[in-house]
Short mmCIF file of N, CA and C in Angstrom, two decimals:
data_model
loop_
_atom_site.label_atom_id
_atom_site.label_comp_id
_atom_site.label_asym_id
_atom_site.label_seq_id
_atom_site.Cartn_x
_atom_site.Cartn_y
_atom_site.Cartn_z
N UNK A 98 16.02 6.29 -2.98
CA UNK A 98 16.61 5.69 -2.30
C UNK A 98 16.52 4.53 -2.99
N UNK A 99 17.76 3.37 -2.58
CA UNK A 99 17.36 2.25 -3.48
C UNK A 99 16.81 1.17 -2.45
N UNK A 100 15.68 0.25 -2.71
CA UNK A 100 15.23 -0.57 -1.58
C UNK A 100 15.17 -1.81 -2.36
N UNK A 101 14.91 -3.03 -1.73
CA UNK A 101 14.41 -4.20 -2.42
C UNK A 101 13.69 -4.58 -1.41
N UNK A 102 12.43 -4.73 -2.02
CA UNK A 102 11.15 -5.05 -1.59
C UNK A 102 10.46 -6.04 -2.14
N UNK A 103 9.29 -7.24 -1.76
CA UNK A 103 8.40 -7.98 -2.32
C UNK A 103 6.97 -7.28 -2.34
N UNK A 104 6.37 -6.85 -2.95
CA UNK A 104 5.21 -6.58 -2.72
C UNK A 104 3.83 -7.51 -3.37
N UNK A 105 3.05 -8.05 -2.59
CA UNK A 105 2.03 -8.99 -3.03
C UNK A 105 0.97 -8.35 -2.73
N UNK A 106 -0.13 -8.11 -3.49
CA UNK A 106 -1.44 -7.43 -3.45
C UNK A 106 -2.33 -8.45 -3.69
N UNK A 107 -3.37 -8.80 -2.83
CA UNK A 107 -4.53 -9.57 -3.34
C UNK A 107 -5.66 -9.07 -3.06
N UNK A 108 -6.52 -9.34 -3.89
CA UNK A 108 -8.15 -8.24 -3.89
C UNK A 108 -9.22 -9.62 -4.20
N UNK A 109 -10.36 -9.52 -3.46
CA UNK A 109 -11.30 -10.62 -4.03
C UNK A 109 -12.16 -9.99 -5.10
N UNK A 110 -12.89 -10.69 -5.75
CA UNK A 110 -13.66 -10.22 -7.06
C UNK A 110 -15.20 -10.83 -6.84
N UNK A 111 -15.81 -10.21 -6.48
CA UNK A 111 -17.14 -10.77 -6.06
C UNK A 111 -18.02 -10.70 -7.58
N UNK A 112 -18.72 -11.83 -7.51
CA UNK A 112 -19.65 -12.29 -8.50
C UNK A 112 -20.22 -10.64 -9.26
N UNK A 113 -20.53 -10.02 -8.54
CA UNK A 113 -21.28 -8.35 -8.87
C UNK A 113 -20.37 -7.45 -9.74
N UNK A 114 -18.87 -7.79 -9.37
CA UNK A 114 -17.85 -6.74 -9.86
C UNK A 114 -17.55 -7.15 -11.08
N UNK A 115 -16.41 -6.32 -11.64
CA UNK A 115 -16.13 -6.59 -13.06
C UNK A 115 -14.76 -6.73 -12.97
N UNK A 116 -13.92 -8.17 -12.92
CA UNK A 116 -12.68 -8.59 -12.78
C UNK A 116 -11.60 -7.18 -13.48
N UNK A 117 -11.92 -6.63 -14.71
CA UNK A 117 -10.96 -5.30 -15.20
C UNK A 117 -10.86 -4.19 -14.43
N UNK A 118 -12.19 -3.93 -13.65
CA UNK A 118 -12.18 -2.48 -12.89
C UNK A 118 -11.75 -2.76 -11.25
N UNK A 119 -11.74 -4.15 -11.26
CA UNK A 119 -11.03 -4.42 -9.57
C UNK A 119 -9.55 -4.23 -10.18
N UNK A 120 -9.01 -4.91 -11.15
CA UNK A 120 -7.80 -4.39 -11.56
C UNK A 120 -7.10 -3.10 -11.79
N UNK A 121 -8.44 -2.44 -12.30
CA UNK A 121 -7.89 -1.03 -12.47
C UNK A 121 -7.72 -0.13 -11.16
N UNK A 122 -8.46 -0.45 -10.19
CA UNK A 122 -8.41 0.09 -9.01
C UNK A 122 -6.96 -0.22 -8.22
N UNK A 123 -6.48 -1.64 -8.16
CA UNK A 123 -4.81 -2.24 -8.16
C UNK A 123 -4.01 -1.18 -8.97
N UNK A 124 -4.15 -1.00 -9.93
CA UNK A 124 -3.64 -0.55 -11.04
C UNK A 124 -3.11 1.43 -10.72
N UNK A 125 -4.12 1.72 -10.01
CA UNK A 125 -4.54 3.09 -10.00
C UNK A 125 -3.42 3.35 -8.79
N UNK A 126 -3.42 2.67 -7.81
CA UNK A 126 -2.37 2.78 -7.03
C UNK A 126 -1.08 2.12 -6.87
N UNK A 127 -0.92 0.94 -7.55
CA UNK A 127 0.31 0.28 -7.95
C UNK A 127 0.61 0.55 -9.48
N UNK A 128 0.91 1.20 -10.25
CA UNK A 128 0.74 1.33 -11.63
C UNK A 128 2.31 0.22 -11.88
N UNK A 129 1.85 -0.54 -12.92
CA UNK A 129 2.73 -1.67 -13.70
C UNK A 129 2.54 -2.81 -12.71
N UNK A 130 1.88 -2.99 -11.99
CA UNK A 130 2.09 -4.77 -11.18
C UNK A 130 1.55 -5.48 -12.21
N UNK A 131 1.93 -6.59 -12.24
CA UNK A 131 1.93 -7.67 -12.77
C UNK A 131 0.57 -8.49 -12.59
N UNK A 132 -0.89 -8.46 -13.08
CA UNK A 132 -1.83 -8.99 -12.53
C UNK A 132 -2.23 -10.46 -12.72
N UNK A 133 -2.72 -11.33 -12.05
CA UNK A 133 -2.82 -12.48 -12.38
C UNK A 133 -4.45 -13.20 -11.59
N UNK A 134 -4.68 -13.76 -12.75
CA UNK A 134 -6.63 -14.25 -11.98
C UNK A 134 -6.28 -15.49 -11.14
N UNK A 135 -6.96 -15.65 -10.41
CA UNK A 135 -7.21 -16.71 -9.31
C UNK A 135 -8.37 -16.97 -9.03
N UNK A 136 -8.72 -17.93 -8.73
CA UNK A 136 -10.72 -18.10 -8.29
C UNK A 136 -10.87 -17.48 -7.01
N UNK A 137 -11.72 -16.47 -7.78
CA UNK A 137 -12.29 -15.34 -6.74
C UNK A 137 -11.48 -14.28 -6.33
N UNK A 138 -10.52 -14.19 -7.02
CA UNK A 138 -9.39 -12.96 -6.77
C UNK A 138 -8.60 -12.55 -7.54
N UNK A 139 -8.17 -11.37 -7.46
CA UNK A 139 -6.73 -10.90 -8.17
C UNK A 139 -5.57 -10.77 -7.35
N UNK A 140 -4.55 -11.09 -7.89
CA UNK A 140 -3.54 -11.49 -7.21
C UNK A 140 -2.27 -10.23 -8.23
N UNK A 141 -1.60 -9.18 -7.43
CA UNK A 141 -0.62 -8.53 -8.15
C UNK A 141 0.71 -8.16 -7.71
N UNK A 142 1.70 -8.44 -8.19
CA UNK A 142 2.92 -8.44 -7.35
C UNK A 142 3.69 -7.10 -8.01
N UNK A 143 4.82 -6.62 -6.98
CA UNK A 143 5.27 -5.28 -7.83
C UNK A 143 6.47 -5.32 -6.86
N UNK A 144 7.57 -4.33 -7.14
CA UNK A 144 8.75 -4.17 -6.33
C UNK A 144 8.82 -2.82 -6.26
N UNK A 145 7.75 -1.79 -6.98
CA UNK A 145 7.98 -0.42 -6.73
C UNK A 145 6.91 -0.43 -5.83
N UNK A 146 6.98 0.93 -4.95
CA UNK A 146 6.23 1.79 -3.86
C UNK A 146 6.17 3.11 -4.22
N UNK A 147 6.90 3.66 -5.44
CA UNK A 147 6.83 4.58 -5.82
C UNK A 147 5.72 5.60 -5.61
N UNK A 148 4.76 5.45 -6.54
CA UNK A 148 3.70 6.01 -6.94
C UNK A 148 2.59 6.01 -5.63
N UNK A 149 2.66 4.61 -4.97
CA UNK A 149 2.01 4.61 -3.64
C UNK A 149 2.49 5.84 -2.63
N UNK A 150 3.56 5.76 -2.81
CA UNK A 150 4.62 7.01 -1.52
C UNK A 150 4.12 8.38 -1.95
N UNK A 151 4.04 8.58 -3.09
CA UNK A 151 3.69 10.02 -3.88
C UNK A 151 2.15 10.34 -3.69
N UNK A 152 0.95 9.29 -3.28
CA UNK A 152 -0.19 9.27 -3.22
C UNK A 152 -0.45 9.85 -1.66
N UNK A 153 0.48 9.04 -0.63
CA UNK A 153 0.61 9.38 0.71
C UNK A 153 1.02 10.90 0.75
N UNK A 154 2.06 11.22 0.11
CA UNK A 154 2.28 12.67 0.55
C UNK A 154 1.25 13.89 0.02
N UNK A 155 0.70 13.22 -1.61
CA UNK A 155 -0.36 14.11 -2.30
C UNK A 155 -1.31 14.25 -1.25
N UNK A 156 -1.87 13.31 -0.59
CA UNK A 156 -3.09 13.33 0.22
C UNK A 156 -2.81 13.62 1.59
N UNK A 157 -1.46 13.89 1.77
CA UNK A 157 -1.13 14.49 3.31
C UNK A 157 -1.63 13.57 4.50
N UNK A 158 -1.28 12.23 4.15
CA UNK A 158 -1.79 11.29 5.38
C UNK A 158 -0.72 10.29 5.52
N UNK A 159 0.51 10.90 5.60
CA UNK A 159 1.71 10.20 6.15
C UNK A 159 1.94 9.57 7.55
N UNK A 160 1.02 9.95 8.63
CA UNK A 160 1.15 9.82 9.64
C UNK A 160 0.05 8.61 9.89
N UNK A 161 -1.16 8.77 9.02
CA UNK A 161 -2.18 7.51 9.01
C UNK A 161 -1.43 6.41 8.22
N UNK A 162 -0.73 6.55 7.12
CA UNK A 162 0.12 5.33 6.82
C UNK A 162 1.04 5.16 7.83
N UNK A 163 1.69 5.48 8.52
CA UNK A 163 2.60 5.26 9.65
C UNK A 163 1.80 4.07 10.37
N UNK A 164 0.80 4.23 11.06
CA UNK A 164 0.00 4.03 11.75
C UNK A 164 -0.74 2.62 11.57
N UNK A 165 -0.98 2.84 9.99
CA UNK A 165 -1.60 1.36 9.57
C UNK A 165 -0.40 0.36 9.15
N UNK A 166 0.88 1.02 8.70
CA UNK A 166 1.91 0.20 8.52
C UNK A 166 2.55 -0.57 9.99
N UNK A 167 2.37 0.12 10.88
CA UNK A 167 3.03 -0.59 12.39
C UNK A 167 2.01 -1.21 13.21
N UNK A 168 0.76 -1.41 12.75
CA UNK A 168 -0.09 -2.14 13.04
C UNK A 168 0.00 -3.73 12.81
N UNK A 169 0.38 -3.67 11.49
CA UNK A 169 0.80 -5.22 11.11
C UNK A 169 2.19 -5.14 10.62
N UNK A 170 2.94 -5.34 11.19
CA UNK A 170 4.64 -5.04 11.09
C UNK A 170 5.19 -6.14 12.03
N UNK A 171 6.32 -6.58 11.38
CA UNK A 171 6.89 -7.46 11.74
C UNK A 171 8.61 -7.12 11.28
N UNK A 172 9.28 -8.57 11.48
CA UNK A 172 10.71 -8.21 11.27
C UNK A 172 10.80 -8.54 9.74
N UNK A 173 10.19 -9.07 9.13
CA UNK A 173 10.11 -9.22 7.40
C UNK A 173 9.55 -8.40 6.79
N UNK A 174 8.15 -7.06 7.58
CA UNK A 174 8.09 -6.47 6.64
C UNK A 174 6.44 -5.94 7.18
N UNK A 175 5.64 -5.54 6.65
CA UNK A 175 4.78 -4.95 6.76
C UNK A 175 3.09 -5.03 6.13
N UNK A 176 2.25 -5.12 6.64
CA UNK A 176 0.83 -5.49 5.67
C UNK A 176 -0.33 -4.14 6.06
N UNK A 177 -1.18 -4.13 5.27
CA UNK A 177 -2.00 -3.16 5.51
C UNK A 177 -3.11 -3.58 4.48
N UNK A 178 -4.62 -2.65 4.54
CA UNK A 178 -5.22 -2.97 3.52
C UNK A 178 -6.00 -1.72 3.18
N UNK A 179 -6.42 -1.81 2.08
CA UNK A 179 -7.10 -0.39 1.62
C UNK A 179 -8.63 -0.70 0.86
N UNK A 180 -9.23 0.35 0.95
CA UNK A 180 -10.63 0.40 0.71
C UNK A 180 -10.69 0.16 -0.82
N UNK A 181 -11.36 -0.64 -1.65
CA UNK A 181 -11.78 -0.69 -3.10
C UNK A 181 -11.90 0.24 -3.77
N UNK A 182 -13.35 1.01 -3.34
CA UNK A 182 -13.86 2.11 -3.86
C UNK A 182 -13.21 3.05 -4.03
N UNK A 183 -12.28 3.38 -3.03
CA UNK A 183 -11.52 4.79 -3.18
C UNK A 183 -10.19 4.59 -4.27
N UNK A 184 -9.84 3.13 -4.02
CA UNK A 184 -8.49 2.82 -5.00
C UNK A 184 -9.26 2.92 -6.84
N UNK A 185 -10.60 2.53 -6.94
CA UNK A 185 -11.33 2.98 -8.11
C UNK A 185 -10.95 4.31 -8.65
N UNK A 186 -10.54 5.14 -7.62
CA UNK A 186 -10.76 6.66 -7.78
C UNK A 186 -9.42 7.16 -7.76
N UNK A 187 -8.54 6.20 -7.49
CA UNK A 187 -7.02 6.89 -7.24
C UNK A 187 -6.61 7.09 -5.94
N UNK A 188 -7.65 7.00 -5.22
CA UNK A 188 -7.31 7.55 -3.75
C UNK A 188 -7.01 6.37 -2.74
N UNK A 189 -5.85 6.89 -2.04
CA UNK A 189 -5.67 5.70 -1.02
C UNK A 189 -6.67 6.05 0.46
N UNK A 190 -7.06 5.01 1.02
CA UNK A 190 -8.19 5.04 1.89
C UNK A 190 -8.01 3.62 2.61
N UNK A 191 -7.34 3.84 4.04
CA UNK A 191 -7.15 2.60 4.57
C UNK A 191 -8.19 2.30 5.32
N UNK A 192 -8.46 0.66 5.23
CA UNK A 192 -9.39 -0.08 5.76
C UNK A 192 -9.11 -0.17 7.23
N UNK A 193 -10.24 0.31 7.90
CA UNK A 193 -9.87 -0.06 9.16
C UNK A 193 -11.45 -0.67 9.76
N UNK A 194 -11.14 -1.38 10.73
CA UNK A 194 -12.40 -2.00 11.54
C UNK A 194 -12.68 -3.32 10.53
N UNK A 195 -14.12 -3.38 10.45
CA UNK A 195 -14.79 -4.43 9.69
C UNK A 195 -14.59 -4.30 8.10
N UNK A 196 -13.98 -5.43 7.69
CA UNK A 196 -13.82 -5.42 5.97
C UNK A 196 -14.94 -4.85 5.26
N UNK A 197 -14.73 -4.17 4.22
CA UNK A 197 -15.95 -4.05 3.37
C UNK A 197 -16.68 -4.89 2.72
N UNK A 198 -17.98 -4.88 2.68
CA UNK A 198 -18.53 -6.08 1.91
C UNK A 198 -18.33 -6.79 0.58
N UNK A 199 -17.38 -5.59 -0.28
CA UNK A 199 -16.50 -6.31 -1.43
C UNK A 199 -15.36 -6.74 -1.25
N UNK A 200 -14.84 -6.46 0.09
CA UNK A 200 -13.83 -6.85 0.16
C UNK A 200 -12.88 -5.78 0.01
N UNK A 201 -11.54 -6.44 0.84
CA UNK A 201 -10.44 -5.13 0.94
C UNK A 201 -9.39 -5.26 0.01
N UNK A 202 -8.40 -4.55 -0.38
CA UNK A 202 -7.17 -4.54 -1.11
C UNK A 202 -6.18 -5.08 -0.05
N UNK A 203 -5.56 -6.41 0.12
CA UNK A 203 -4.73 -6.65 1.15
C UNK A 203 -3.10 -6.50 0.54
N UNK A 204 -2.46 -5.75 1.34
CA UNK A 204 -1.24 -5.45 0.66
C UNK A 204 -0.01 -6.02 1.77
N UNK A 205 0.83 -6.94 1.38
CA UNK A 205 1.71 -7.52 1.71
C UNK A 205 2.91 -7.01 1.70
N UNK A 206 3.79 -6.57 2.23
CA UNK A 206 5.05 -6.00 1.79
C UNK A 206 6.20 -6.67 2.46
N UNK A 207 7.09 -7.57 1.78
CA UNK A 207 8.45 -8.18 2.47
C UNK A 207 9.59 -7.55 1.99
N UNK A 208 10.39 -6.88 3.01
CA UNK A 208 11.48 -6.24 2.87
C UNK A 208 12.77 -6.73 2.82
N UNK A 209 13.90 -6.73 2.00
CA UNK A 209 14.70 -7.32 2.18
C UNK A 209 15.81 -6.22 2.15
N UNK A 210 15.72 -5.21 1.64
CA UNK A 210 17.17 -4.08 2.19
C UNK A 210 16.19 -2.57 1.61
N UNK A 211 16.35 -1.94 2.73
CA UNK A 211 17.07 -1.67 3.83
C UNK A 211 16.20 -2.43 5.11
N UNK A 212 16.25 -1.92 6.14
CA UNK A 212 15.15 -2.60 7.24
C UNK A 212 14.28 -2.26 6.86
N UNK A 213 13.22 -2.74 7.74
CA UNK A 213 11.19 -2.43 7.32
C UNK A 213 11.41 -1.02 8.04
N UNK A 214 11.82 -0.60 9.01
CA UNK A 214 11.69 0.87 9.42
C UNK A 214 12.41 1.64 8.48
N UNK A 215 13.33 1.50 8.07
CA UNK A 215 13.90 2.50 6.88
C UNK A 215 13.02 2.46 5.78
N UNK A 216 12.55 1.64 5.20
CA UNK A 216 11.57 1.72 4.41
C UNK A 216 10.23 2.18 4.79
N UNK A 217 10.09 1.93 5.88
CA UNK A 217 8.59 2.73 6.25
C UNK A 217 8.85 3.96 6.30
N UNK A 218 10.29 4.64 6.62
CA UNK A 218 10.60 5.94 6.75
C UNK A 218 10.50 6.99 5.21
N UNK A 219 10.92 6.00 4.59
CA UNK A 219 11.05 6.31 2.87
C UNK A 219 9.66 6.85 2.65
N UNK A 220 9.13 5.41 2.57
CA UNK A 220 7.46 5.65 1.78
C UNK A 220 6.75 6.65 2.45
N UNK A 221 6.73 6.66 3.92
CA UNK A 221 5.90 7.60 4.75
C UNK A 221 6.53 8.14 6.08
N UNK A 222 7.54 9.11 5.59
CA UNK A 222 8.17 9.52 6.42
C UNK A 222 7.75 10.23 7.81
N UNK A 223 8.21 10.34 8.98
CA UNK A 223 7.31 11.01 9.89
C UNK A 223 7.19 12.59 9.70
N UNK A 224 6.35 13.02 10.37
CA UNK A 224 5.88 14.28 10.18
C UNK A 224 6.18 14.92 11.43
N UNK A 225 6.49 16.70 11.29
CA UNK A 225 6.13 17.60 12.05
C UNK A 225 5.88 18.85 11.73
N UNK A 226 4.80 19.28 12.63
CA UNK A 226 3.57 20.21 11.88
C UNK A 226 2.96 19.81 10.47
N UNK A 227 2.83 18.57 10.47
CA UNK A 227 2.41 18.38 9.05
C UNK A 227 3.00 17.91 7.89
N UNK A 228 4.52 18.52 8.58
CA UNK A 228 5.40 18.32 7.07
C UNK A 228 6.62 17.09 7.42
N UNK A 229 6.51 16.50 6.31
CA UNK A 229 8.02 15.30 6.04
C UNK A 229 9.01 15.83 6.83
N UNK A 230 9.52 15.19 7.74
CA UNK A 230 10.94 15.18 8.25
C UNK A 230 12.06 14.56 7.54
N UNK A 231 13.15 14.89 7.56
CA UNK A 231 13.72 13.86 6.69
C UNK A 231 14.60 12.78 7.62
N UNK A 232 14.55 11.46 7.85
CA UNK A 232 14.48 10.58 9.06
C UNK A 232 16.44 10.94 9.05
N UNK A 233 16.99 11.28 8.27
CA UNK A 233 19.05 11.24 8.41
C UNK A 233 18.64 12.45 9.28
N UNK A 234 17.75 13.50 9.74
CA UNK A 234 17.94 14.69 10.18
C UNK A 234 17.34 14.78 11.41
N UNK A 235 16.87 13.56 12.15
CA UNK A 235 16.49 13.53 13.29
C UNK A 235 17.17 13.87 14.32
#
């Protein structure tokens, strides 16, 4: 699918953390991001969600991802938070409840084309019996 989206990722860097390792955590889930250092945090931008989608499929957490995307969804896009520790290991772990003491990886996706719903269906398709359903065949 061809899509147009802006992905902005913000992650706090605590005094006890190594900035490059925090950057590595982001790059593990979003390879090829452009990282910039701002006071107390790293900011990354990308237009690609392919590798992140692959991780969701590999970990078989499509339904969880859809729930998290829907929680903070609006007409322009969606947002979600990820655990930093898991990202260090290349694992997607959504942050629910209270933020981690080291801070979470905040991801904001602004969708230009297609619709927000269609992009979510592409990244994390609905499932039936644990298997992805092609949204075109529903």
